[in-house]
Short mmCIF file of C-alpha atoms in Angstrom, two decimals:
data_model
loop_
_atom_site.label_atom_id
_atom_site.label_comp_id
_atom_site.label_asym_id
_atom_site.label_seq_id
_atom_site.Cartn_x
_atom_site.Cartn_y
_atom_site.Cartn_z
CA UNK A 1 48.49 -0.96 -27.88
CA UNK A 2 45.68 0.60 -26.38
CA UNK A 3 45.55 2.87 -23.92
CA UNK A 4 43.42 1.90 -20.81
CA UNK A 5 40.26 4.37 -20.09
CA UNK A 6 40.61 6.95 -17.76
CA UNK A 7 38.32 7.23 -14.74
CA UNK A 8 38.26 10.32 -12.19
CA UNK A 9 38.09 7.76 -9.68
CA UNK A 10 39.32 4.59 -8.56
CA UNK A 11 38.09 3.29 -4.44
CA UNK A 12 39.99 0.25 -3.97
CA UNK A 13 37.73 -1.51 -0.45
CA UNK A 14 38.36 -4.68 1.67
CA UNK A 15 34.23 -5.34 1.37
CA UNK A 16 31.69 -3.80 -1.09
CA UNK A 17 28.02 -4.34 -0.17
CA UNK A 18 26.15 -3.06 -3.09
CA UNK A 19 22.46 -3.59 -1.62
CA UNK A 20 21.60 -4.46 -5.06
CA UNK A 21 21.93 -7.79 -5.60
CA UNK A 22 20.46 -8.45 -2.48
CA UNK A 23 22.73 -10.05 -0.22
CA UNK A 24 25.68 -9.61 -1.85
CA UNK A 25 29.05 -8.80 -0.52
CA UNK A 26 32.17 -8.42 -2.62
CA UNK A 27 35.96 -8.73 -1.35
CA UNK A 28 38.82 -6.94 -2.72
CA UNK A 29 36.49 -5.21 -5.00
CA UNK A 30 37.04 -1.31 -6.74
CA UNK A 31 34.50 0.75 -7.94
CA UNK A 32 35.59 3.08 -11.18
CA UNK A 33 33.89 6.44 -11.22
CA UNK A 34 33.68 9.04 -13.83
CA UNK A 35 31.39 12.41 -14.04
CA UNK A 36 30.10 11.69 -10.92
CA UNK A 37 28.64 8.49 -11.98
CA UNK A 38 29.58 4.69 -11.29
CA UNK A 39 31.16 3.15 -14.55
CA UNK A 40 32.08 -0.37 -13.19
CA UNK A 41 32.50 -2.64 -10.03
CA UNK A 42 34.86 -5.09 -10.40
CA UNK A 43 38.06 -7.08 -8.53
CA UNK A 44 40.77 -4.78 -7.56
CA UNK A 45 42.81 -6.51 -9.18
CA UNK A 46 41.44 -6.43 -12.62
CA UNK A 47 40.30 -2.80 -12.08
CA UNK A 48 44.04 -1.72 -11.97
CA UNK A 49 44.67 -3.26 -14.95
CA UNK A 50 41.43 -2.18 -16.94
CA UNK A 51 41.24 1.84 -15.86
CA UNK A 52 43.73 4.55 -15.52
CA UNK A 53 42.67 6.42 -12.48
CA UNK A 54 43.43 9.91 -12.03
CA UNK A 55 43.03 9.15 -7.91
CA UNK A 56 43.14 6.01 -6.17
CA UNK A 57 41.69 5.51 -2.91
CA UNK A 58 43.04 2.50 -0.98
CA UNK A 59 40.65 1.23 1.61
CA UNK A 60 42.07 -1.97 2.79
CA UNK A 61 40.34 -1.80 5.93
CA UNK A 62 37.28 -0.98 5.16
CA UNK A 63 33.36 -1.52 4.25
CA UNK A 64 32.28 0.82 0.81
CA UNK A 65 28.12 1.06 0.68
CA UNK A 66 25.92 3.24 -0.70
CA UNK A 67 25.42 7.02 0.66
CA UNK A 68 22.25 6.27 3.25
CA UNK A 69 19.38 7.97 2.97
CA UNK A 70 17.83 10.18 5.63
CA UNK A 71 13.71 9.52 4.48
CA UNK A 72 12.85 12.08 7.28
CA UNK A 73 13.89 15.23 8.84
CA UNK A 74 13.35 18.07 10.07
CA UNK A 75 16.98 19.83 9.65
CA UNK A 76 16.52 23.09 10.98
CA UNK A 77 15.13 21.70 14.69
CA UNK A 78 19.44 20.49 15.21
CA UNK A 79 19.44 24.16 16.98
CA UNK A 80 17.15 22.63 19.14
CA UNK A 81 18.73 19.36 20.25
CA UNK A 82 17.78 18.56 23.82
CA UNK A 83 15.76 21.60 24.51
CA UNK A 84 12.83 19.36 25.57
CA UNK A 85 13.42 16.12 27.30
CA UNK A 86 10.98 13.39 28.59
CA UNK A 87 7.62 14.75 27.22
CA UNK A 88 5.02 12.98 24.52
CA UNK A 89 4.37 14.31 21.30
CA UNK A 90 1.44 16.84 21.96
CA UNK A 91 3.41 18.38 25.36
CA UNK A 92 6.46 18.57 23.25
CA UNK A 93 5.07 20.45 20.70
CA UNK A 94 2.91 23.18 22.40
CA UNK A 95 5.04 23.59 25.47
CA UNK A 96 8.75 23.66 23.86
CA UNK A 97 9.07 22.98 20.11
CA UNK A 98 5.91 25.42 18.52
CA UNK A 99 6.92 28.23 21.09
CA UNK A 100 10.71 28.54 20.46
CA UNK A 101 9.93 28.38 16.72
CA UNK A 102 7.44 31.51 17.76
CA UNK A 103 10.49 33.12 18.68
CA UNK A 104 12.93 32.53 16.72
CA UNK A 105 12.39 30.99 12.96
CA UNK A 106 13.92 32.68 10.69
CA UNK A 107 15.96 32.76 7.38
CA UNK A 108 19.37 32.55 9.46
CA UNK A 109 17.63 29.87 11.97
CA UNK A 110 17.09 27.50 9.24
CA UNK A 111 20.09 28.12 7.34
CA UNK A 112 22.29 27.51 10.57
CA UNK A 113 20.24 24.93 11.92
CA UNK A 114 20.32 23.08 8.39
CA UNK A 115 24.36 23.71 8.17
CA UNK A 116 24.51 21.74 11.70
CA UNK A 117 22.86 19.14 10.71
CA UNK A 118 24.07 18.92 7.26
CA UNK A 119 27.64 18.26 8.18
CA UNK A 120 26.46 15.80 11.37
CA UNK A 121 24.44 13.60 8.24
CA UNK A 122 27.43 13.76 6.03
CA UNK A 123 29.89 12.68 9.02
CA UNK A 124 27.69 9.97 9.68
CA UNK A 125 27.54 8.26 5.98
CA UNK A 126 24.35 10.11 4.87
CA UNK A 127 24.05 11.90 1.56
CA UNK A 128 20.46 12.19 0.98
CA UNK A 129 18.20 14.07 3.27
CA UNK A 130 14.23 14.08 2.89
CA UNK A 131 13.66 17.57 4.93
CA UNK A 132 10.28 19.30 6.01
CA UNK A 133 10.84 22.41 7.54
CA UNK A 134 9.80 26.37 7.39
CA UNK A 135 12.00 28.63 5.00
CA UNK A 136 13.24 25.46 2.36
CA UNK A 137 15.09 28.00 0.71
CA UNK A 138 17.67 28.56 3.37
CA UNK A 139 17.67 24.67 4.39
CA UNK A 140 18.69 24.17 0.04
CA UNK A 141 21.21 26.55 0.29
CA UNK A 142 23.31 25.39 3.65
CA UNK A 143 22.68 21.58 1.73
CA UNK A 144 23.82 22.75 -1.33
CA UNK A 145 26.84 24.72 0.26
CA UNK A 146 27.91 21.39 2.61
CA UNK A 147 27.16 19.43 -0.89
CA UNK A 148 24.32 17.05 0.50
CA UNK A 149 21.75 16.01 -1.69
CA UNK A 150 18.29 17.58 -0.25
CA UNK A 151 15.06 16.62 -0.63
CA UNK A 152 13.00 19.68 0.40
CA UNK A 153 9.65 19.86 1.19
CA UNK A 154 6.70 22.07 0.62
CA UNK A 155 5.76 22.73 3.89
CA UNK A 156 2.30 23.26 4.10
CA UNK A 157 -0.32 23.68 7.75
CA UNK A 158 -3.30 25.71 8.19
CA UNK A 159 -1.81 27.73 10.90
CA UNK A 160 0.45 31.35 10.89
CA UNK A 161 4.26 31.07 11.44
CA UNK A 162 6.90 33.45 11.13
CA UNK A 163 7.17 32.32 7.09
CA UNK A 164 4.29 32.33 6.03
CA UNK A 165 0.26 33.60 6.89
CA UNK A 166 -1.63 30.29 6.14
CA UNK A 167 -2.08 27.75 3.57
CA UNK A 168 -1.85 29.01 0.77
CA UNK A 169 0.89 31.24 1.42
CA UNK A 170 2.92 28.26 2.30
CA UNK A 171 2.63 27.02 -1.30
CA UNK A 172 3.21 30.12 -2.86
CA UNK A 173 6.48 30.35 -0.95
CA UNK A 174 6.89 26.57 -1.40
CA UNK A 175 6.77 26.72 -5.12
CA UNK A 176 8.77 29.74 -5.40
CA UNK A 177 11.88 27.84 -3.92
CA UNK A 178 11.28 24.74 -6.08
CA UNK A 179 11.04 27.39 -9.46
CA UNK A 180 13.95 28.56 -7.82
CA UNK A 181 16.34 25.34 -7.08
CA UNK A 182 14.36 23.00 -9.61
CA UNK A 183 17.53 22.86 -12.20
CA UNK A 184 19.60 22.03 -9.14
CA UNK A 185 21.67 18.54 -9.85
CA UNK A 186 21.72 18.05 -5.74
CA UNK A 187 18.48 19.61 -4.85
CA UNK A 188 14.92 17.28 -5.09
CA UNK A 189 11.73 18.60 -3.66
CA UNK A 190 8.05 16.81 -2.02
CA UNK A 191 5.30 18.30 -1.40
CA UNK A 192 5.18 18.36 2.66
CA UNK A 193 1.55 18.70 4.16
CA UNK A 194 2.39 18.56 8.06
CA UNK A 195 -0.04 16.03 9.26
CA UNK A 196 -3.57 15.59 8.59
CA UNK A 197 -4.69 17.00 12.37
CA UNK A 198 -2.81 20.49 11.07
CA UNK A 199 -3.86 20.52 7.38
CA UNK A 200 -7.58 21.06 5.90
CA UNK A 201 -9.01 19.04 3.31
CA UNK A 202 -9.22 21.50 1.19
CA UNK A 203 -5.58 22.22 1.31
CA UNK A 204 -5.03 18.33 1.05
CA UNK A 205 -7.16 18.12 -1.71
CA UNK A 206 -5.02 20.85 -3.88
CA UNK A 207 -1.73 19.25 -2.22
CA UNK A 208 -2.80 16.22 -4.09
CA UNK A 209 -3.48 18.01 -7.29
CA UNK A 210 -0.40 19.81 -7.32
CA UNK A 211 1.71 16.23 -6.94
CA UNK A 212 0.41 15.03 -9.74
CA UNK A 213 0.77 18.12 -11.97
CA UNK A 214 4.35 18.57 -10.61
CA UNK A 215 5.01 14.35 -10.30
CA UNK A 216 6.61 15.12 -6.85
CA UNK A 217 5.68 12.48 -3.98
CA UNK A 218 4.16 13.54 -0.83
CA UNK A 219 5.47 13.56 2.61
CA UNK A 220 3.43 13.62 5.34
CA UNK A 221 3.12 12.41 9.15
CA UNK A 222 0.58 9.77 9.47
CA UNK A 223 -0.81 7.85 12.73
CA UNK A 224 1.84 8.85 15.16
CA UNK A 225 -0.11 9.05 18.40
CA UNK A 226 -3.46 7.29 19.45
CA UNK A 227 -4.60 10.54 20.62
CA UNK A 228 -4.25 11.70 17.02
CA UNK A 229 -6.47 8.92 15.37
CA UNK A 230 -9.27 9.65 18.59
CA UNK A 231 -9.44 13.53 17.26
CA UNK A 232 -9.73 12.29 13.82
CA UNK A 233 -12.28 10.11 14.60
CA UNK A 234 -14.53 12.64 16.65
CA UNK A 235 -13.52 15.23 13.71
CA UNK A 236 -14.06 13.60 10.75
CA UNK A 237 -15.67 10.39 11.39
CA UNK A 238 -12.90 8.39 10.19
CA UNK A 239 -9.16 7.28 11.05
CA UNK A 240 -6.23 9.83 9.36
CA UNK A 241 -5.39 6.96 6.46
CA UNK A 242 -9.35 6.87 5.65
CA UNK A 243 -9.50 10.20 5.30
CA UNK A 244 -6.23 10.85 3.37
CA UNK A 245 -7.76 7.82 0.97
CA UNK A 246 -10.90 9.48 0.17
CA UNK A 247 -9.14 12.70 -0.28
CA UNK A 248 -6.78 11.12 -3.06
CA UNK A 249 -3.44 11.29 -1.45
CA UNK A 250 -3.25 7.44 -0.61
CA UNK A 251 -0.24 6.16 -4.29
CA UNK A 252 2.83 5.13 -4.70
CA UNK A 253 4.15 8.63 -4.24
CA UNK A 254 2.97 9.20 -0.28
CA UNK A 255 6.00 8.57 1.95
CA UNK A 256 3.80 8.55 5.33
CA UNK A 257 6.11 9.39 7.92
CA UNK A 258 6.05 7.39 11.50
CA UNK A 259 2.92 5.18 10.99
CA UNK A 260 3.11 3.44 14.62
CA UNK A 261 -0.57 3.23 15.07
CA UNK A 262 -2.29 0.91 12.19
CA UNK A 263 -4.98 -1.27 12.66
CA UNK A 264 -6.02 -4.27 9.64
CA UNK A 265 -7.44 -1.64 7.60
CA UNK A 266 -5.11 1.03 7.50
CA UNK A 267 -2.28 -1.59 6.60
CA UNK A 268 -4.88 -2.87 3.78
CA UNK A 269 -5.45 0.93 2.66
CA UNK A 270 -1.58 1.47 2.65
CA UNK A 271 -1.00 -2.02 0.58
CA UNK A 272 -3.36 -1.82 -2.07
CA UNK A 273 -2.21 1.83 -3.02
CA UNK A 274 1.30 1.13 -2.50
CA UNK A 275 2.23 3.15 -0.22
CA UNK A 276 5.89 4.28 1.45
CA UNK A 277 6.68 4.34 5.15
CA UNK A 278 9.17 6.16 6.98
CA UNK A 279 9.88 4.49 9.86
CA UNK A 280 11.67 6.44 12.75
CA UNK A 281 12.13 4.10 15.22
CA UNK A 282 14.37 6.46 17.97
CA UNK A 283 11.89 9.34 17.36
CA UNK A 284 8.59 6.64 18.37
CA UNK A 285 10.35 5.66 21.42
CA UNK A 286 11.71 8.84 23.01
CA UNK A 287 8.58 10.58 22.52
CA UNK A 288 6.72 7.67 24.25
CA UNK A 289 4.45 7.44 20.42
CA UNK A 290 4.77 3.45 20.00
CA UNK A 291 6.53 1.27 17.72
CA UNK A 292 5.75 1.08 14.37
CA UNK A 293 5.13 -2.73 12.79
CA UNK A 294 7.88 -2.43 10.67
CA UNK A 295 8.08 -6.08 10.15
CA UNK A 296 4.62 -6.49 9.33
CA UNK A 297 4.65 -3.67 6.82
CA UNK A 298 7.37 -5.10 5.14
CA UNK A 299 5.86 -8.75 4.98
CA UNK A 300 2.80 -7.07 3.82
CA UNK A 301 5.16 -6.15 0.67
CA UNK A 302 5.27 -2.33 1.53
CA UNK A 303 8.73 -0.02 1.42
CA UNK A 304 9.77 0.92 4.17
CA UNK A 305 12.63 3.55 4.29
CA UNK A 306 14.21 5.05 7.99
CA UNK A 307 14.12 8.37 8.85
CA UNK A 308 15.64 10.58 12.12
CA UNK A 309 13.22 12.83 12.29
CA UNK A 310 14.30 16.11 14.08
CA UNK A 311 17.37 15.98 16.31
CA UNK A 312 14.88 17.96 18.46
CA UNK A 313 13.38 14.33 19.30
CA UNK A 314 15.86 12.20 18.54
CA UNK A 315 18.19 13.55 19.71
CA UNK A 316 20.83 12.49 16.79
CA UNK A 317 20.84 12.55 13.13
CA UNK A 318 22.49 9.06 13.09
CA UNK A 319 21.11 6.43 10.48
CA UNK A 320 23.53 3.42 11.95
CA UNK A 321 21.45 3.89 15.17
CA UNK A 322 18.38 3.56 13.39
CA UNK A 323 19.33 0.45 11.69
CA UNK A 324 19.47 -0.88 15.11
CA UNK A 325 17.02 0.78 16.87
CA UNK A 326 14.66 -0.74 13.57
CA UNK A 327 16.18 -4.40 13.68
CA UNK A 328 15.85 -4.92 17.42
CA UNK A 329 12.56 -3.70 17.88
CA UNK A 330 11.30 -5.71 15.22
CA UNK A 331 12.51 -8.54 17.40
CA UNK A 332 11.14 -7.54 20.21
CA UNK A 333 7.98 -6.79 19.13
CA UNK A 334 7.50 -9.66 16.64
CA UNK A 335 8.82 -12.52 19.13
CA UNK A 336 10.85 -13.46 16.22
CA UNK A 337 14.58 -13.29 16.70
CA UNK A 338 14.95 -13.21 12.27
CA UNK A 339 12.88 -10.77 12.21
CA UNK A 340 14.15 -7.41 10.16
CA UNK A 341 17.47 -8.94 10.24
CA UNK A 342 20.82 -6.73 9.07
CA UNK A 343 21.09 -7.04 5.17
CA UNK A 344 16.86 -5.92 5.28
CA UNK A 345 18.05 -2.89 7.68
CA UNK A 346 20.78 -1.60 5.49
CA UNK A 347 18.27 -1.63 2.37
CA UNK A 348 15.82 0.25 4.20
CA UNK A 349 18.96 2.90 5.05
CA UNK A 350 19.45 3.04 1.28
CA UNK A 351 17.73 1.83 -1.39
CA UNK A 352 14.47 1.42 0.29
CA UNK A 353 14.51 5.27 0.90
CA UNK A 354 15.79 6.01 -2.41
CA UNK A 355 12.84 4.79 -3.89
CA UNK A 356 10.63 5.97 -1.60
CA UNK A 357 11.84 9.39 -2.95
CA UNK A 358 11.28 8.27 -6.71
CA UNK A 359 15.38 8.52 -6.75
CA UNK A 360 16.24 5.05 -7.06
CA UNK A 361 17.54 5.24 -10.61
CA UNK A 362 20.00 7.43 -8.83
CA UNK A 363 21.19 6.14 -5.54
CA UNK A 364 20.53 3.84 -2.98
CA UNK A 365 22.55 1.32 -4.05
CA UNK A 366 26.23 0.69 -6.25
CA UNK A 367 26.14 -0.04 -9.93
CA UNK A 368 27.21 1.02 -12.98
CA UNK A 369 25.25 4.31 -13.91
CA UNK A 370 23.93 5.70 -10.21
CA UNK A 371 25.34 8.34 -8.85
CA UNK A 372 28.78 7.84 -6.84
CA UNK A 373 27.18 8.59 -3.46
CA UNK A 374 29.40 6.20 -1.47
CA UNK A 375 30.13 5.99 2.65
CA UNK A 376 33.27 3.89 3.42
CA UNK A 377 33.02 2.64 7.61
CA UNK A 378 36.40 1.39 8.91
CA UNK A 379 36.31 -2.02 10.44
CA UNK A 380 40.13 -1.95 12.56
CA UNK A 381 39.76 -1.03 15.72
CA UNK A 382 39.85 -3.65 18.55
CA UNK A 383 36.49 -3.56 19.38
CA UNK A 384 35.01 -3.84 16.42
CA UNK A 385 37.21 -7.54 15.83
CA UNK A 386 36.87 -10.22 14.41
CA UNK A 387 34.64 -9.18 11.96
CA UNK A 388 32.67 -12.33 10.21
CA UNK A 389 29.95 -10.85 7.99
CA UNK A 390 30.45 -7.27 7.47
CA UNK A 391 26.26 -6.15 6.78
CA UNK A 392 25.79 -7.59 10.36
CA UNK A 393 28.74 -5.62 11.76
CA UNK A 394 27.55 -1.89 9.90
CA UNK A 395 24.16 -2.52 11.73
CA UNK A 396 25.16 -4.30 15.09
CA UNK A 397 29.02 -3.32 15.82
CA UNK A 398 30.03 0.27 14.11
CA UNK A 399 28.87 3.18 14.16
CA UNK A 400 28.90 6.43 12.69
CA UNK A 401 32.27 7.79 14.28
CA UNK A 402 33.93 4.70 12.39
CA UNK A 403 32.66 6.55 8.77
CA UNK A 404 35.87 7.70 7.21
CA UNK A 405 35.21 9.18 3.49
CA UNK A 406 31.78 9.99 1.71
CA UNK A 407 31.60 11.06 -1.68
CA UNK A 408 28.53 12.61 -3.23
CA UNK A 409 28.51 12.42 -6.90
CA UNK A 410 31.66 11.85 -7.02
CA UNK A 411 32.47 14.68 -4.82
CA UNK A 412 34.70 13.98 -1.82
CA UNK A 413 32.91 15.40 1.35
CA UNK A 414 34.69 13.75 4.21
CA UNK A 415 37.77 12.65 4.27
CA UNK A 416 39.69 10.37 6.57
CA UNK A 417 36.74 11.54 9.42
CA UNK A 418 37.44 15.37 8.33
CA UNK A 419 34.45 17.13 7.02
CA UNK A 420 35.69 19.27 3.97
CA UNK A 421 33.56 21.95 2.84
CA UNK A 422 32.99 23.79 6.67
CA UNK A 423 35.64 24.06 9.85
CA UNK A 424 34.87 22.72 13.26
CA UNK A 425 35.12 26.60 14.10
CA UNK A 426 32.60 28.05 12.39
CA UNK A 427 30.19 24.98 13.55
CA UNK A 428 31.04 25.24 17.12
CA UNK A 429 30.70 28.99 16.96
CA UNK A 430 26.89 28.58 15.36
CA UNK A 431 25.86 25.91 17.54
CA UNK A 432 27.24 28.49 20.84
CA UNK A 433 25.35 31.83 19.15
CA UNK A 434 22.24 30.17 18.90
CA UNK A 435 22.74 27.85 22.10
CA UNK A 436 22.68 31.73 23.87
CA UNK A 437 20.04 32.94 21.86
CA UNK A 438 17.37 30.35 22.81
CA UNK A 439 18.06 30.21 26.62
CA UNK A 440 17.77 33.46 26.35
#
């Protein structure tokens, strides 16, 4: 008789939501993992029978989905969570955020402030981070330590920082990291103009270039604040989206992050070049920016991934927020109560980000051959009961603190709530250090 296959894996769950076929949720299901990769989804049952499992996980009470994906962040800003309260956008930046950086960016800023966050995301369910920040080096190696899969960007602005001199600087340093990290199995890189208001067309113009030559997608703030499409306007003669058109950057690999303020045109402009949106619905609202027409973006057939942005403005790296946050604002702002409902917000937490990223062969969703980046959310305490339909209940009812395990690649990272690659410790005793340092 033959011997059943062997698998590294075996996660035995109460639910399995897949986000691929849409809709879809599977009881008493198992998913089979070998070499970091999905081999199989099928009934426990038969999956005990079928595989030989060097581990078994047994997660009766439990929902498995796909590892969510963070489609915007700025990592390194955690060491600056709640340093600025209660401000828009523009105030924020030159009075608080721009200054402190001034003072203290750094190599060790970066890497600590990426290590914070990268163990909050990974508590949380999140295994993919898309990151723009100064020094991507240090943010890739505090991911790669923590075992997150990072999506770095290129930062690039006209204007002198601690890192780098100007624009062309930034690349140069940019490029060096992804030469660098490029072989990297967990470590993915955009090029990262800031914003259009911060970056010169000339600079856009090679950014462009340089995506195509390297076939990396772009990441870039778009159409955040009103006051930004007035300056654009008096500057150039034309809204940000116009602009970025006409300067080639409008395809299917720009993820334009925030996009709150669109008129018929820039929705038509972002539609016929099939565009990607990062929606960052927490971010809009603290920062008094607006609220994104996520629903209308995503009837207009455009993807639309979620995003944090900084815990600087957020202040939380917490994607089961955002799936709220983005569902009940697109009720409120639509009129329409089935507007953006649950199942739609857990894609755009996944697979909707995914391929955003041009990583959907990868992850963002469970099936034989993607990557085993899994999240499994308990659904037993009290509170949380009865539970009917499980997708409504990850976006409406739980929350990050009910995440128990995430694998990435196959790779345990946190286990029954217990983060296993850093201590509490050494977190506590970075977040205190630079806590001092900066109200200093």
């Amino acid at each position: 008789m033959t011997p059943p296959p062997t698998v590294d894996l075996l996660i035995e769950a109460r639910w399995i939501i897949p986000v691929e076929p849409s809709d879809t949720t599977l009881e008493h299901h198992a998913v089979a993992v070998l070499d970091g990769r999905i081999v199989d989804i099928l009934p426990t049952a038969d999956a005990r029978q079928r595989y030989a499992a060097a581990e078994t996980v047994s997660l009766t009470e439990h929902v498995l989905i796909p590892g969510l994906v963070n489609l915007h962040c700025h990592a390194a800003m955690t060491l600056m969570r709640g340093l600025a309260d209660d401000l828009p956008l523009m105030r924020w930046l030159n009075e608080a955020i721009w200054p402190a950086e001034t003072r203290h960016a750094s190599t060790t800023f970066v890497r600590d402030g990426s290590l914070l966050a990268a163990a909050e995301m990974l508590r949380g369910g999140i295994t993919t981070c898309n990151d723009m920040y100064f020094y991507p080096e240090a943010t890739a190696e505090a991911f790669s330590r923590l075992g997150l899969r990072g999506v770095l960007g290129i930062t690039v602005i006209e204007f002198p920082s601690q890192y780098a001199s100007d624009a062309d600087d930034y690349l140069s340093k940019g490029l060096a990291t992804f030469d660098a990290w490029r072989d990297d199995p967990l470590i993915h890189f955009t090029l990262s103009p800031h914003a259009p208001y911060t970056v010169a067309d000339k600079t856009l113009e090679r950014v462009a270039s340089l995506a195509d030559e390297l076939e990396l997608p772009i990441h870039i703030h778009i159409h955040e604040t009103l006051s930004e499409i007035n300056d654009s306007l008096r500057d150039f003669g034309q809204r940000p989206i116009s602009r970025l058109d006409q300067l080639g950057l409008l395809g299917p690999n720009l993820i334009g992050v925030h996009a709150v303020h669109l008129d018929d045109g820039d929705i038509d402009r972002l539609t016929l070049h099939n565009c990607a949106i990062a929606h960052c619905p927490t971010s809009n609202m603290k920062l008094a920016s607006g609220a994104a027409p996520a629903a209308r973006l995503l009837d207009r057939g455009l993807n639309v991934g979620l995003g944090t942005d900084g815990a600087a403005s957020n202040n939380r790296l917490d994607l089961f927020r955002e799936m709220q946050q983005a569902s009940l604002l697109a009720k409120l702002t639509t009129g329409d109560a089935a507007a953006l409902p649950a199942h739609r917000a857990l894609r755009m937490a996944t697979l909707d980000g995914a391929r955003a990223l041009g990583l959907d062969h990868l992850i963002g969703s469970l099936s034989p051959g993607k990557a085993a980046d899994l999240c499994a959310v308990r659904v037993s305490d009290p509170d949380a009961l009865p539970c009917f339909h499980p997708v409504s209940h990850l976006v409406h009812v739980l929350g990050r603190h009910d995440v128990s395990d995430v694998w990435v690649a196959g790779r345990p990272r946190v286990q029954g709530g217990r983060l296993l690659q850093i201590t509490n410790t050494e977190l506590l005793s970075t977040a205190r250090l630079w806590q001092n340092r900066l109200r200093q």
